[in-house]
Protein backbone atom coordinates (compact mmCIF):
# COMPACT_ATOMS: atom_id res chain seq x y z
CA UNK A 1 0.00 0.00 0.00
CA UNK A 2 1.11 3.55 -0.69
CA UNK A 3 0.45 6.42 1.68
CA UNK A 4 0.36 10.20 1.33
CA UNK A 5 0.49 12.47 4.38
CA UNK A 6 -0.24 16.19 4.01
CA UNK A 7 0.76 18.33 6.97
CA UNK A 8 0.08 21.90 8.04
CA UNK A 9 0.83 23.71 11.29
CA UNK A 10 3.50 23.57 13.95
CA UNK A 11 6.60 21.38 14.31
CA UNK A 12 4.61 19.08 16.58
CA UNK A 13 2.36 18.24 13.64
CA UNK A 14 5.45 17.59 11.49
CA UNK A 15 6.75 15.24 14.20
CA UNK A 16 3.35 13.49 14.48
CA UNK A 17 3.28 12.97 10.71
CA UNK A 18 6.81 11.55 10.81
CA UNK A 19 5.76 9.15 13.56
CA UNK A 20 2.72 8.00 11.58
CA UNK A 21 4.90 7.63 8.47
CA UNK A 22 7.38 5.51 10.47
CA UNK A 23 4.54 3.26 11.65
CA UNK A 24 3.25 2.85 8.09
CA UNK A 25 6.81 2.11 6.87
CA UNK A 26 7.11 -0.61 9.54
CA UNK A 27 3.84 -2.06 8.24
CA UNK A 28 5.36 -2.37 4.78
CA UNK A 29 3.67 0.66 3.20
CA UNK A 30 5.45 3.08 0.90
CA UNK A 31 5.33 6.89 1.00
CA UNK A 32 4.24 8.85 -2.07
CA UNK A 33 4.04 12.57 -2.82
CA UNK A 34 1.23 11.92 -5.28
CA UNK A 35 -2.23 11.62 -3.67
CA UNK A 36 -3.67 10.07 -6.87
CA UNK A 37 -1.64 6.90 -6.43
CA UNK A 38 -2.05 6.60 -2.64
CA UNK A 39 -4.16 3.95 -0.90
CA UNK A 40 -3.96 5.83 2.39
CA UNK A 41 -4.53 9.60 2.42
CA UNK A 42 -3.94 11.55 5.61
CA UNK A 43 -4.54 15.24 6.32
CA UNK A 44 -2.73 16.40 9.45
CA UNK A 45 -4.59 19.58 10.40
CA UNK A 46 -4.07 22.74 12.44
CA UNK A 47 -6.71 25.02 13.93
CA UNK A 48 -4.51 27.59 15.64
CA UNK A 49 -5.47 30.15 12.96
CA UNK A 50 -8.50 30.29 10.71
CA UNK A 51 -6.25 30.34 7.63
CA UNK A 52 -4.58 27.04 8.57
CA UNK A 53 -7.95 25.40 9.24
CA UNK A 54 -9.30 26.62 5.88
CA UNK A 55 -6.31 25.10 4.08
CA UNK A 56 -6.79 21.75 5.85
CA UNK A 57 -10.49 21.74 4.95
CA UNK A 58 -9.61 22.56 1.32
CA UNK A 59 -7.13 19.69 1.21
CA UNK A 60 -9.65 17.29 2.74
CA UNK A 61 -12.29 18.32 0.20
CA UNK A 62 -9.81 17.77 -2.63
CA UNK A 63 -9.53 14.12 -1.53
CA UNK A 64 -13.26 13.45 -1.82
CA UNK A 65 -13.21 12.60 -5.57
CA UNK A 66 -10.32 10.17 -4.95
CA UNK A 67 -12.29 8.39 -2.26
CA UNK A 68 -15.43 8.28 -4.40
CA UNK A 69 -13.44 6.88 -7.34
CA UNK A 70 -12.03 4.13 -5.16
CA UNK A 71 -13.95 3.47 -1.91
CA UNK A 72 -11.18 1.08 -0.77
CA UNK A 73 -8.91 4.05 -0.22
CA UNK A 74 -8.51 5.07 3.41
CA UNK A 75 -8.96 8.77 4.08
CA UNK A 76 -8.01 10.06 7.53
CA UNK A 77 -8.10 13.41 9.28
CA UNK A 78 -5.68 13.86 12.16
CA UNK A 79 -4.31 16.75 14.21
CA UNK A 80 -5.94 19.61 16.05
CA UNK A 81 -9.16 19.73 13.98
CA UNK A 82 -10.11 16.52 15.75
CA UNK A 83 -11.40 17.09 19.28
CA UNK A 84 -12.67 14.57 21.84
CA UNK A 85 -15.93 14.22 19.89
CA UNK A 86 -15.94 13.78 16.13
CA UNK A 87 -19.73 13.63 15.42
CA UNK A 88 -19.84 17.05 13.76
CA UNK A 89 -16.77 16.23 11.65
CA UNK A 90 -18.32 12.90 10.64
CA UNK A 91 -21.45 14.69 9.39
CA UNK A 92 -19.37 17.33 7.58
CA UNK A 93 -16.95 14.89 5.95
CA UNK A 94 -18.84 11.60 5.54
CA UNK A 95 -16.23 10.23 3.11
CA UNK A 96 -13.51 10.32 5.79
CA UNK A 97 -12.84 6.91 7.36
CA UNK A 98 -10.82 7.89 10.41
CA UNK A 99 -10.70 10.90 12.71
CA UNK A 100 -7.56 10.72 14.83
CA UNK A 101 -6.77 13.07 17.70
CA UNK A 102 -3.22 14.42 17.81
CA UNK A 103 -0.72 11.64 18.66
CA UNK A 104 -3.43 8.97 18.63
CA UNK A 105 -2.58 6.85 15.61
CA UNK A 106 -3.61 3.41 16.93
CA UNK A 107 -6.82 3.23 14.85
CA UNK A 108 -4.86 3.75 11.66
CA UNK A 109 -2.26 1.15 12.63
CA UNK A 110 -4.99 -1.37 13.45
CA UNK A 111 -6.80 -0.76 10.16
CA UNK A 112 -3.64 -1.18 8.08
CA UNK A 113 -2.62 -4.26 10.09
CA UNK A 114 -5.99 -5.81 9.23
CA UNK A 115 -5.76 -4.87 5.55
CA UNK A 116 -2.12 -5.88 5.12
CA UNK A 117 -2.00 -8.84 7.46
CA UNK A 118 1.18 -7.37 8.97
CA UNK A 119 1.76 -6.02 12.46
CA UNK A 120 4.14 -3.75 14.33
CA UNK A 121 6.47 -4.97 17.05
CA UNK A 122 5.48 -2.68 19.95
CA UNK A 123 9.04 -2.70 21.27
CA UNK A 124 10.29 -0.83 18.18
CA UNK A 125 10.22 2.97 18.65
CA UNK A 126 8.35 4.86 15.96
CA UNK A 127 11.22 6.80 14.45
CA UNK A 128 11.90 7.35 10.77
CA UNK A 129 14.08 4.67 9.13
CA UNK A 130 15.93 7.41 7.20
CA UNK A 131 15.54 10.55 9.32
CA UNK A 132 16.80 13.97 8.24
CA UNK A 133 20.08 15.06 9.88
CA UNK A 134 18.01 17.55 11.86
CA UNK A 135 15.00 15.88 13.45
CA UNK A 136 12.21 16.76 15.87
CA UNK A 137 11.79 14.81 19.10
CA UNK A 138 8.50 15.44 20.96
CA UNK A 139 9.20 15.37 24.71
CA UNK A 140 5.93 16.67 26.14
CA UNK A 141 2.42 16.67 24.73
CA UNK A 142 -0.44 19.01 25.56
CA UNK A 143 -0.52 22.17 27.62
CA UNK A 144 -1.91 23.16 31.03
CA UNK A 145 -1.76 26.92 30.51
CA UNK A 146 -5.12 27.70 28.86
CA UNK A 147 -4.14 31.04 27.36
CA UNK A 148 -7.49 32.59 26.45
CA UNK A 149 -6.81 32.73 22.69
CA UNK A 150 -5.48 29.19 22.34
CA UNK A 151 -7.28 26.03 21.33
CA UNK A 152 -4.31 23.70 21.95
CA UNK A 153 -5.16 22.55 25.51
CA UNK A 154 -8.63 21.51 24.30
CA UNK A 155 -7.27 19.56 21.35
CA UNK A 156 -3.98 18.16 22.61
CA UNK A 157 -5.06 17.73 26.23
CA UNK A 158 -3.13 18.22 29.46
CA UNK A 159 0.66 18.04 29.73
CA UNK A 160 2.13 14.57 29.43
CA UNK A 161 5.90 14.19 29.47
CA UNK A 162 7.82 11.26 28.06
CA UNK A 163 10.22 9.62 30.55
CA UNK A 164 13.92 10.53 30.34
CA UNK A 165 15.18 6.93 29.68
CA UNK A 166 12.73 6.54 26.75
CA UNK A 167 13.94 9.80 25.22
CA UNK A 168 17.63 8.95 25.70
CA UNK A 169 17.04 5.57 24.00
CA UNK A 170 15.21 7.22 21.11
CA UNK A 171 17.88 9.88 20.57
CA UNK A 172 20.61 7.20 20.62
CA UNK A 173 18.74 5.34 17.87
CA UNK A 174 18.30 8.55 15.89
CA UNK A 175 22.03 9.19 16.19
CA UNK A 176 22.78 5.68 14.93
CA UNK A 177 20.56 6.46 11.92
CA UNK A 178 22.55 9.58 11.05
CA UNK A 179 20.77 12.35 12.96
CA UNK A 180 23.18 15.07 14.07
CA UNK A 181 20.79 17.71 15.41
CA UNK A 182 17.66 17.23 17.49
CA UNK A 183 14.98 19.75 18.38
CA UNK A 184 13.05 18.82 21.51
CA UNK A 185 9.41 19.73 21.04
CA UNK A 186 6.50 20.62 23.24
CA UNK A 187 3.79 23.26 23.42
CA UNK A 188 5.58 24.29 26.61
CA UNK A 189 8.91 22.44 26.86
CA UNK A 190 9.89 24.40 29.98
CA UNK A 191 7.32 22.52 32.05
CA UNK A 192 8.80 19.19 30.95
CA UNK A 193 8.77 16.57 33.71
CA UNK A 194 6.29 18.21 36.12
CA UNK A 195 3.92 15.31 35.61
CA UNK A 196 6.54 12.55 35.92
CA UNK A 197 7.05 10.70 39.24
CA UNK A 198 10.63 11.85 39.91
CA UNK A 199 10.04 15.29 38.35
CA UNK A 200 13.06 15.61 36.09
CA UNK A 201 13.23 19.03 34.43
CA UNK A 202 14.30 20.15 30.98
CA UNK A 203 17.78 21.09 32.28
CA UNK A 204 18.28 17.49 33.45
CA UNK A 205 16.99 16.05 30.17
CA UNK A 206 19.32 18.33 28.20
CA UNK A 207 22.28 17.15 30.34
CA UNK A 208 21.45 13.50 29.62
CA UNK A 209 20.97 14.08 25.88
CA UNK A 210 24.16 16.13 25.72
CA UNK A 211 26.03 12.86 26.39
CA UNK A 212 24.57 10.97 23.43
CA UNK A 213 27.39 10.16 21.04
CA UNK A 214 26.99 11.42 17.48
CA UNK A 215 24.49 14.17 18.32
CA UNK A 216 26.19 17.50 17.73
CA UNK A 217 23.46 20.03 18.34
CA UNK A 218 20.40 20.19 20.57
CA UNK A 219 17.59 22.75 20.38
CA UNK A 220 14.23 23.05 22.12
CA UNK A 221 10.87 24.67 21.32
CA UNK A 222 8.69 26.36 22.68
CA UNK A 223 9.41 28.07 25.97
CA UNK A 224 7.07 29.94 28.30
CA UNK A 225 8.24 33.09 30.13
CA UNK A 226 6.75 31.83 33.40
CA UNK A 227 8.41 28.43 33.33
CA UNK A 228 11.90 29.24 32.07
CA UNK A 229 14.00 28.54 35.15
CA UNK A 230 17.47 29.85 35.89
CA UNK A 231 18.60 26.20 36.01
CA UNK A 232 17.49 25.83 32.39
CA UNK A 233 19.20 29.05 31.28
CA UNK A 234 22.42 27.91 32.96
CA UNK A 235 22.13 24.48 31.32
CA UNK A 236 21.94 26.13 27.89
CA UNK A 237 25.05 28.15 28.72
CA UNK A 238 26.96 25.15 30.14
CA UNK A 239 26.14 22.25 27.80
CA UNK A 240 28.31 22.27 24.71
CA UNK A 241 25.75 20.74 22.34
CA UNK A 242 22.80 22.91 23.36
CA UNK A 243 22.53 25.76 20.86
CA UNK A 244 22.34 29.41 21.86
CA UNK A 245 18.83 30.05 20.63
CA UNK A 246 15.61 30.50 22.58
CA UNK A 247 12.11 31.00 21.24
CA UNK A 248 10.32 32.87 24.01
CA UNK A 249 6.80 33.94 22.99
CA UNK A 250 5.84 37.28 24.49
CA UNK A 251 2.50 37.62 22.61
CA UNK A 252 2.00 41.28 23.70
CA UNK A 253 3.89 44.11 25.36
CA UNK A 254 0.98 45.54 27.32
CA UNK A 255 0.12 44.24 30.79
CA UNK A 256 -3.66 44.58 30.39
CA UNK A 257 -3.56 42.60 27.13
CA UNK A 258 -1.26 40.00 28.70
CA UNK A 259 -3.71 39.65 31.60
CA UNK A 260 -6.65 39.27 29.19
CA UNK A 261 -4.65 36.58 27.41
CA UNK A 262 -4.05 34.82 30.79
CA UNK A 263 -0.34 34.74 30.05
CA UNK A 264 0.50 35.11 33.73
CA UNK A 265 3.43 37.56 33.44
CA UNK A 266 3.98 41.25 32.91
CA UNK A 267 6.04 42.98 30.22
CA UNK A 268 8.53 43.90 32.93
CA UNK A 269 8.95 40.25 34.00
CA UNK A 270 9.58 39.36 30.37
CA UNK A 271 12.21 42.09 29.95
CA UNK A 272 14.03 41.01 33.11
CA UNK A 273 14.01 37.42 31.90
CA UNK A 274 15.51 38.50 28.56
CA UNK A 275 18.23 40.37 30.44
CA UNK A 276 19.02 37.30 32.54
CA UNK A 277 19.18 35.09 29.43
CA UNK A 278 21.50 37.50 27.64
CA UNK A 279 23.73 37.90 30.69
CA UNK A 280 24.05 34.13 31.10
CA UNK A 281 24.25 32.84 27.51
CA UNK A 282 26.83 34.71 25.42
CA UNK A 283 25.77 35.19 21.78
CA UNK A 284 22.23 33.91 22.37
CA UNK A 285 19.67 34.65 19.67
CA UNK A 286 16.07 35.26 20.66
CA UNK A 287 12.89 34.82 18.70
CA UNK A 288 9.34 35.44 19.81
CA UNK A 289 5.67 35.11 18.88
CA UNK A 290 3.32 38.09 18.88
CA UNK A 291 -0.43 38.37 18.38
CA UNK A 292 -1.81 41.70 17.16
CA UNK A 293 -5.42 42.81 17.40
CA UNK A 294 -6.32 40.80 20.50
CA UNK A 295 -9.71 41.91 21.94
CA UNK A 296 -9.30 45.21 23.78
CA UNK A 297 -5.95 46.05 22.18
CA UNK A 298 -6.17 49.78 21.49
CA UNK A 299 -3.53 51.95 19.87
CA UNK A 300 -1.69 52.56 23.14
CA UNK A 301 -1.56 48.87 23.99
CA UNK A 302 -0.26 48.07 20.53
CA UNK A 303 2.42 50.76 20.88
CA UNK A 304 3.67 48.98 24.01
CA UNK A 305 4.14 45.80 22.00
CA UNK A 306 6.02 47.74 19.36
CA UNK A 307 8.16 49.39 22.07
CA UNK A 308 9.00 46.02 23.61
CA UNK A 309 10.06 44.68 20.22
CA UNK A 310 12.29 47.74 19.70
CA UNK A 311 13.76 47.34 23.18
CA UNK A 312 14.50 43.61 23.04
CA UNK A 313 15.70 43.57 19.42
CA UNK A 314 14.72 39.99 18.65
CA UNK A 315 16.46 38.06 15.90
CA UNK A 316 13.07 36.95 14.64
CA UNK A 317 9.41 37.72 15.38
CA UNK A 318 6.58 35.42 14.32
CA UNK A 319 3.53 37.69 14.03
CA UNK A 320 -0.10 36.65 13.78
CA UNK A 321 -3.30 38.67 13.61
CA UNK A 322 -5.76 37.51 16.25
CA UNK A 323 -8.47 35.26 14.90
CA UNK A 324 -11.24 34.01 17.12
CA UNK A 325 -11.07 30.26 17.69
CA UNK A 326 -14.38 28.66 18.66
CA UNK A 327 -14.17 26.92 22.01
CA UNK A 328 -11.50 29.18 23.51
CA UNK A 329 -12.08 31.41 26.54
CA UNK A 330 -11.52 34.53 24.41
CA UNK A 331 -14.14 33.42 21.87
CA UNK A 332 -16.65 32.85 24.66
CA UNK A 333 -16.00 35.95 26.74
CA UNK A 334 -14.28 38.67 24.70
CA UNK A 335 -15.51 40.66 21.75
CA UNK A 336 -13.27 40.47 18.67
CA UNK A 337 -13.33 44.28 18.50
CA UNK A 338 -10.28 45.20 16.40
CA UNK A 339 -11.26 45.55 12.71
CA UNK A 340 -9.40 43.29 10.29
CA UNK A 341 -7.87 46.25 8.42
CA UNK A 342 -6.43 47.55 11.70
CA UNK A 343 -5.04 44.11 12.57
CA UNK A 344 -3.32 44.05 9.18
CA UNK A 345 -1.93 47.54 9.71
CA UNK A 346 -0.47 46.55 13.08
CA UNK A 347 0.96 43.35 11.65
CA UNK A 348 2.66 45.32 8.91
CA UNK A 349 3.97 47.91 11.38
CA UNK A 350 5.70 45.17 13.38
CA UNK A 351 7.04 43.56 10.22
CA UNK A 352 8.63 46.84 9.19
CA UNK A 353 10.23 47.49 12.59
CA UNK A 354 11.44 43.90 12.83
CA UNK A 355 12.87 43.94 9.31
CA UNK A 356 15.06 46.92 10.24
CA UNK A 357 16.19 45.27 13.49
CA UNK A 358 16.99 41.93 11.79
CA UNK A 359 18.82 43.77 9.00
CA UNK A 360 21.10 45.43 11.58
CA UNK A 361 21.65 42.25 13.61
CA UNK A 362 22.55 40.18 10.55
CA UNK A 363 24.66 42.94 8.97
CA UNK A 364 26.86 42.82 12.08
CA UNK A 365 27.81 39.26 11.03
CA UNK A 366 29.26 40.37 7.66
CA UNK A 367 32.90 39.33 7.41
CA UNK A 368 32.64 36.90 10.33
CA UNK A 369 33.16 33.14 10.06
CA UNK A 370 30.21 31.08 11.33
CA UNK A 371 30.02 27.38 12.10
CA UNK A 372 27.20 25.96 9.99
CA UNK A 373 25.59 22.55 10.04
CA UNK A 374 24.62 21.56 6.51
CA UNK A 375 20.99 20.49 6.27
CA UNK A 376 20.26 19.99 2.58
CA UNK A 377 21.01 20.98 -1.00
CA UNK A 378 18.28 23.07 -2.59
CA UNK A 379 18.24 24.86 -5.94
CA UNK A 380 21.95 24.20 -6.54
CA UNK A 381 23.10 25.59 -3.23
CA UNK A 382 23.70 24.29 0.26
CA UNK A 383 21.49 25.32 3.13
CA UNK A 384 22.40 25.12 6.79
CA UNK A 385 22.13 26.87 10.14
CA UNK A 386 24.43 28.44 12.67
CA UNK A 387 24.16 27.47 16.33
CA UNK A 388 22.02 30.59 17.02
CA UNK A 389 19.68 29.38 14.24
CA UNK A 390 20.62 31.73 11.40
CA UNK A 391 19.81 30.31 7.98
CA UNK A 392 22.93 30.28 5.78
CA UNK A 393 23.31 29.59 2.05
CA UNK A 394 26.56 28.80 0.23
CA UNK A 395 27.49 26.89 -2.89
CA UNK A 396 31.10 25.81 -2.75
CA UNK A 397 32.55 22.61 -1.29
CA UNK A 398 31.81 18.90 -1.53
CA UNK A 399 29.93 18.07 1.59
CA UNK A 400 26.94 16.18 2.86
CA UNK A 401 24.04 16.97 5.20
CA UNK A 402 25.19 16.82 8.83
CA UNK A 403 28.71 18.14 8.12
CA UNK A 404 29.89 21.12 10.16
CA UNK A 405 31.61 23.73 8.00
CA UNK A 406 32.96 27.24 8.51
CA UNK A 407 31.30 29.86 6.33
CA UNK A 408 32.58 33.38 5.72
CA UNK A 409 29.50 35.62 5.70
CA UNK A 410 29.50 37.81 2.58
CA UNK A 411 25.85 38.83 2.19
CA UNK A 412 23.32 39.47 4.94
CA UNK A 413 19.59 39.99 4.62
CA UNK A 414 17.01 40.22 7.43
CA UNK A 415 16.07 36.57 6.86
CA UNK A 416 19.30 34.78 5.96
CA UNK A 417 23.04 34.93 5.35
CA UNK A 418 25.10 33.92 2.32
CA UNK A 419 28.77 33.11 2.12
CA UNK A 420 31.63 30.83 1.19
CA UNK A 421 33.13 27.86 3.01
CA UNK A 422 36.59 28.65 4.35
CA UNK A 423 39.24 26.81 6.35
CA UNK A 424 39.60 28.18 9.86
FE1 LIG B 1 -1.50 27.62 23.83
FE2 LIG B 1 -0.70 29.16 25.88
FE3 LIG B 1 -0.30 26.51 25.96
FE4 LIG B 1 1.12 27.99 24.25
S1 LIG B 1 1.20 28.14 26.50
S2 LIG B 1 0.07 26.06 23.78
S3 LIG B 1 -0.36 29.57 23.68
S4 LIG B 1 -2.29 27.55 25.96
Short mmCIF file of N, CA and C and ligand atoms in Angstrom, two decimals, residues 142-153 159 186-188 222-224 249 251 261-263 291, ligand 1:
data_model
loop_
_atom_site.label_atom_id
_atom_site.label_comp_id
_atom_site.label_asym_id
_atom_site.label_seq_id
_atom_site.Cartn_x
_atom_site.Cartn_y
_atom_site.Cartn_z
N UNK A 142 0.60 18.26 24.86
CA UNK A 142 -0.44 19.01 25.56
C UNK A 142 0.06 20.27 26.25
N UNK A 143 -0.87 20.93 26.92
CA UNK A 143 -0.52 22.17 27.62
C UNK A 143 -1.53 22.42 28.73
N UNK A 144 -1.03 22.87 29.89
CA UNK A 144 -1.91 23.16 31.03
C UNK A 144 -2.20 24.65 31.19
N UNK A 145 -1.72 25.47 30.27
CA UNK A 145 -1.76 26.92 30.51
C UNK A 145 -3.11 27.58 30.23
N UNK A 146 -3.82 27.12 29.23
CA UNK A 146 -5.12 27.70 28.86
C UNK A 146 -5.06 29.21 28.63
N UNK A 147 -4.11 29.65 27.81
CA UNK A 147 -4.14 31.04 27.36
C UNK A 147 -5.49 31.26 26.68
N UNK A 148 -6.08 32.44 26.85
CA UNK A 148 -7.49 32.59 26.45
C UNK A 148 -7.71 32.48 24.94
N UNK A 149 -6.65 32.75 24.15
CA UNK A 149 -6.81 32.73 22.69
C UNK A 149 -6.55 31.34 22.09
N UNK A 150 -6.09 30.40 22.91
CA UNK A 150 -5.48 29.19 22.34
C UNK A 150 -6.36 27.96 22.47
N UNK A 151 -6.44 27.22 21.40
CA UNK A 151 -7.28 26.03 21.33
C UNK A 151 -6.50 24.76 21.72
N UNK A 152 -5.16 24.89 21.77
CA UNK A 152 -4.31 23.70 21.95
C UNK A 152 -4.68 22.83 23.16
N UNK A 153 -4.86 23.42 24.36
CA UNK A 153 -5.16 22.55 25.51
C UNK A 153 -6.43 21.71 25.32
N UNK A 159 -0.77 18.36 29.95
CA UNK A 159 0.66 18.04 29.73
C UNK A 159 0.97 16.59 30.08
N UNK A 186 7.65 20.65 22.34
CA UNK A 186 6.50 20.62 23.24
C UNK A 186 5.80 21.95 23.12
N UNK A 187 4.49 21.97 23.43
CA UNK A 187 3.79 23.26 23.42
C UNK A 187 4.40 24.17 24.47
N UNK A 188 4.85 23.54 25.58
CA UNK A 188 5.58 24.29 26.61
C UNK A 188 6.68 23.37 27.14
N UNK A 222 8.72 24.93 22.48
CA UNK A 222 8.69 26.36 22.68
C UNK A 222 8.70 26.64 24.17
N UNK A 223 9.31 27.75 24.55
CA UNK A 223 9.41 28.07 25.97
C UNK A 223 8.26 28.96 26.42
N UNK A 224 8.08 29.05 27.74
CA UNK A 224 7.07 29.94 28.30
C UNK A 224 7.76 30.85 29.33
N UNK A 249 7.95 33.14 23.43
CA UNK A 249 6.80 33.94 22.99
C UNK A 249 6.40 34.98 24.02
N UNK A 251 3.91 37.45 23.06
CA UNK A 251 2.50 37.62 22.61
C UNK A 251 2.03 39.07 22.64
N UNK A 261 -5.08 37.82 28.08
CA UNK A 261 -4.65 36.58 27.41
C UNK A 261 -4.40 35.45 28.41
N UNK A 262 -4.41 35.77 29.71
CA UNK A 262 -4.05 34.82 30.79
C UNK A 262 -2.63 34.30 30.61
N UNK A 263 -1.72 35.20 30.24
CA UNK A 263 -0.34 34.74 30.05
C UNK A 263 0.38 34.59 31.38
N UNK A 291 0.92 38.31 18.96
CA UNK A 291 -0.43 38.37 18.38
C UNK A 291 -0.86 39.83 18.37
FE1 LIG B 1 -1.50 27.62 23.83
FE2 LIG B 1 -0.70 29.16 25.88
FE3 LIG B 1 -0.30 26.51 25.96
FE4 LIG B 1 1.12 27.99 24.25
S1 LIG B 1 1.20 28.14 26.50
S2 LIG B 1 0.07 26.06 23.78
S3 LIG B 1 -0.36 29.57 23.68
S4 LIG B 1 -2.29 27.55 25.96
#
